[in-house]
PDB file of C-alpha atoms in Angstrom:
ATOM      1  CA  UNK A   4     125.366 101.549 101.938  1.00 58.00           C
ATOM      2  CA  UNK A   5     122.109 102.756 103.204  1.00 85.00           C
ATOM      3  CA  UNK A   6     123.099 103.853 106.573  1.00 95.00           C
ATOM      4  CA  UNK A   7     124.414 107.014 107.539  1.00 97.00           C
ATOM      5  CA  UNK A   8     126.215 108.024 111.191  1.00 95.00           C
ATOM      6  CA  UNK A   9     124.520 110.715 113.253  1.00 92.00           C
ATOM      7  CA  UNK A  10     127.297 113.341 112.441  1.00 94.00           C
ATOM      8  CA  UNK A  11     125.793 112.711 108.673  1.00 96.00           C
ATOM      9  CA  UNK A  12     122.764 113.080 109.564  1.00 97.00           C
ATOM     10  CA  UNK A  13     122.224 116.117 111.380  1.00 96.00           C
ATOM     11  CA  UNK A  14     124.203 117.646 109.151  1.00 97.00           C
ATOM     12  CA  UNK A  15     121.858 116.517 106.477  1.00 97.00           C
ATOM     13  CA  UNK A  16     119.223 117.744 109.107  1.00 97.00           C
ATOM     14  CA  UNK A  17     120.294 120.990 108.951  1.00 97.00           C
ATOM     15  CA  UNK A  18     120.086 121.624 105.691  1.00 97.00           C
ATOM     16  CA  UNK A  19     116.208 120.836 105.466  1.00 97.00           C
ATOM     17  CA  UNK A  20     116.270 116.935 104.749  1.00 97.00           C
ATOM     18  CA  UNK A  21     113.277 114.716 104.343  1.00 98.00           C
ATOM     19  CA  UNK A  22     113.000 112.535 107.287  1.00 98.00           C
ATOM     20  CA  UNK A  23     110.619 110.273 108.012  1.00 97.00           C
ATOM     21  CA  UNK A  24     110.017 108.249 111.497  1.00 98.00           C
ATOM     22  CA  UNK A  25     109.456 104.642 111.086  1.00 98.00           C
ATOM     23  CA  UNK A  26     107.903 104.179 114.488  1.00 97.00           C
ATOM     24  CA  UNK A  27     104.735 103.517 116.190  1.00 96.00           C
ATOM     25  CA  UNK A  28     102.500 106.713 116.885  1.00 95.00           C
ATOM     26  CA  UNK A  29     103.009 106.047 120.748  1.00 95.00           C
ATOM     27  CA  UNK A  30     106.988 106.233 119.918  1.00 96.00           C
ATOM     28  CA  UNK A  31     106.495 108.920 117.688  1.00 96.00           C
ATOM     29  CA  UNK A  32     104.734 111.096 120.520  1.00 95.00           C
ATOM     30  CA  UNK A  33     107.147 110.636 123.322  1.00 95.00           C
ATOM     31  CA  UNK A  34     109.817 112.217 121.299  1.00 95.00           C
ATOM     32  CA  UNK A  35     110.659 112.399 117.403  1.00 96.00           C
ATOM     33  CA  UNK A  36     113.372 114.389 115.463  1.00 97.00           C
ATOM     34  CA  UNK A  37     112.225 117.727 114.790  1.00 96.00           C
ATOM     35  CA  UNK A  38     110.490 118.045 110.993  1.00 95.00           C
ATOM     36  CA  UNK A  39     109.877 114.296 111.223  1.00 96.00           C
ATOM     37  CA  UNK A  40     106.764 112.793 109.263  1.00 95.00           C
ATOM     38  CA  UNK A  41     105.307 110.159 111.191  1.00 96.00           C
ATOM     39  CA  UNK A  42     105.094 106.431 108.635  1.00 97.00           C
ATOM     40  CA  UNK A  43     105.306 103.816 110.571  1.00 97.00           C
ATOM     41  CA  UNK A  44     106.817 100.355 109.021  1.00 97.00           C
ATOM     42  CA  UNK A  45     103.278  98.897 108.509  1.00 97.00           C
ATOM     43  CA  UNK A  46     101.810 101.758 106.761  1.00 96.00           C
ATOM     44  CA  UNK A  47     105.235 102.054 104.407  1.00 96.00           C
ATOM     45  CA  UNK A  48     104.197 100.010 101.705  1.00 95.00           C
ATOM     46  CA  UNK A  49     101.185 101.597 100.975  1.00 96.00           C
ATOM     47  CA  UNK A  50     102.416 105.374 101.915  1.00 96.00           C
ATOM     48  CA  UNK A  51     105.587 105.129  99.598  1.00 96.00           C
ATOM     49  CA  UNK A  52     104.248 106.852  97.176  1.00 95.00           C
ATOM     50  CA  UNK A  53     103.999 109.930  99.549  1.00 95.00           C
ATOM     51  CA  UNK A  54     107.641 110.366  99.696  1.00 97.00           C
ATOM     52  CA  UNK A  55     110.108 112.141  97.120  1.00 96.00           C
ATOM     53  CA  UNK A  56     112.194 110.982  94.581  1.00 95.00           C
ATOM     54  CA  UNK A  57     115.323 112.124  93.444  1.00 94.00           C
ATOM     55  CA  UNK A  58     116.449 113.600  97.035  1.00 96.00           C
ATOM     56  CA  UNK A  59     117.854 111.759 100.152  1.00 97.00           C
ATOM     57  CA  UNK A  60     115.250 110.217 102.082  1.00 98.00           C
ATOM     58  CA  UNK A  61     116.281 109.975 106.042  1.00 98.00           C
ATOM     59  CA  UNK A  62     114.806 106.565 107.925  1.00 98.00           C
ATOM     60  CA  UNK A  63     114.495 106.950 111.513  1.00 98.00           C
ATOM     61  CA  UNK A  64     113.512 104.757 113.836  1.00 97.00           C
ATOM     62  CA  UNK A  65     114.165 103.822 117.774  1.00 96.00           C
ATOM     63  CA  UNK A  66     117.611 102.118 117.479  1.00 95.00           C
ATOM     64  CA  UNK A  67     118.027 101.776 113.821  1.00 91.00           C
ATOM     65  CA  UNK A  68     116.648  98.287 113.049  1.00 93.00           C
ATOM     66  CA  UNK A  69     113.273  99.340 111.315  1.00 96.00           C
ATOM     67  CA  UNK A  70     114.825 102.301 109.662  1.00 97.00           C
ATOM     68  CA  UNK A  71     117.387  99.835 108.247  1.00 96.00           C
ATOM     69  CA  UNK A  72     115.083  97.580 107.034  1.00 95.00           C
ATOM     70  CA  UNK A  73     112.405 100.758 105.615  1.00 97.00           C
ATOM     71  CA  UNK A  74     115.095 102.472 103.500  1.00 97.00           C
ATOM     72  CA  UNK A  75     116.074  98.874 101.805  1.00 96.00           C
ATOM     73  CA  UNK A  76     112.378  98.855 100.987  1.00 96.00           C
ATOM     74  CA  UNK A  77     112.054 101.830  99.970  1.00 97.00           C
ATOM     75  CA  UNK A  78     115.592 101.922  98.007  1.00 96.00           C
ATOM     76  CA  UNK A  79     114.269  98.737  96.402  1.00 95.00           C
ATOM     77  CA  UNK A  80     111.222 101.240  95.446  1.00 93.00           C
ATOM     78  CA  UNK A  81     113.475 103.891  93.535  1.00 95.00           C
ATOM     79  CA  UNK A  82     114.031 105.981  96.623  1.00 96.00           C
ATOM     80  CA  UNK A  83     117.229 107.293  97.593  1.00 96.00           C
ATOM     81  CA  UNK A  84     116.581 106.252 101.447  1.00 97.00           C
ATOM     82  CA  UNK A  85     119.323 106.252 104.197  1.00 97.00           C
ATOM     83  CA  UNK A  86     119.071 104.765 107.125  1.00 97.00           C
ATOM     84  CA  UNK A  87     119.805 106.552 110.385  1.00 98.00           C
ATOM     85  CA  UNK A  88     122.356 104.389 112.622  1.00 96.00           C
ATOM     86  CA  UNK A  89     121.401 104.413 116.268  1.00 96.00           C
ATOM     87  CA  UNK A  90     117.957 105.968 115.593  1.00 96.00           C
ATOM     88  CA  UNK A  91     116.361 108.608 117.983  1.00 96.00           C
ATOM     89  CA  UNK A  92     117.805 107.396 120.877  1.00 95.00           C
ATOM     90  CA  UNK A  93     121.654 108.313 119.294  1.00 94.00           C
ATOM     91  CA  UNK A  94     119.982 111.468 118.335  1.00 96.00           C
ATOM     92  CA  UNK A  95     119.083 111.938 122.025  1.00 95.00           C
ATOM     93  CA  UNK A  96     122.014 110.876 123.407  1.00 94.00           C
ATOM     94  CA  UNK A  97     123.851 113.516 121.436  1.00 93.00           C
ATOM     95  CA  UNK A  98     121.996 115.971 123.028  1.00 94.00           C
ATOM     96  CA  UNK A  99     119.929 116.654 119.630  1.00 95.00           C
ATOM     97  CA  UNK A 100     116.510 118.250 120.349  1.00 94.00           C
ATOM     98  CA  UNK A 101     112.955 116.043 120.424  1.00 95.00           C
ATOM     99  CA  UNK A 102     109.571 117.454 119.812  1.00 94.00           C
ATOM    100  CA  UNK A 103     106.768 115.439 122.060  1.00 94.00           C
ATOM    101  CA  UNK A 104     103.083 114.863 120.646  1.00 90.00           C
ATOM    102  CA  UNK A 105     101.525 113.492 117.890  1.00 74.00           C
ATOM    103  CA  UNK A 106     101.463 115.717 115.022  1.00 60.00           C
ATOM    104  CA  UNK A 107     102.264 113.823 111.979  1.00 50.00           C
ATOM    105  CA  UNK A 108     105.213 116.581 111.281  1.00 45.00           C
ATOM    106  CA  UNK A 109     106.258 118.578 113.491  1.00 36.00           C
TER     107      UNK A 109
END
């Protein structure tokens, strides 16, 4: 399966994963999961290459729709991706921290 539950993830979190936020820049800047590289779904085919191999691969995105549909992409590219259920707004909602603005990483 290529979606994980929010428990997984900031566990993963925590231990320094790779996550990358599927959004638009505008989404990105009014509140992203902290470490977050900003590749939105249009840019993903051409940014791919960009992202690591042979380590988990987190997919963010609002609600988990794009990030669903990124990480079977990018699975399909020979990246271990997962998917993060519920996106940044089940991050919020779990009282997880955002950083605001538009650095690509923050």
């Amino acid at each position: 399966m290529r979606e994980v539950d929010k428990t997984t993830f900031a566990a993963a979190h925590r231990d320094g994963a790779v996550v990358v936020d599927v959004r638009e820049p505008f989404e990105y800047a009014a509140g992203h999961v902290p470490g977050a590289a900003l590749m939105p779904l249009r840019q993903l085919p051409a940014r791919a290459a960009e992202l690591p191999r042979g380590v988990p691969v987190y997919v963010v995105c609002a609600s988990g729709n794009r990030s669903l549909s990124a990480a079977n992409f990018l699975a399909a590219s020979g990246i271990d991706a997962r998917s993060v259920a519920g996106g940044t707004g089940a991050w919020q909602r779990a009282g997880r921290p955002v950083v605001r603005g538009t650095r690509a990483a923050a």
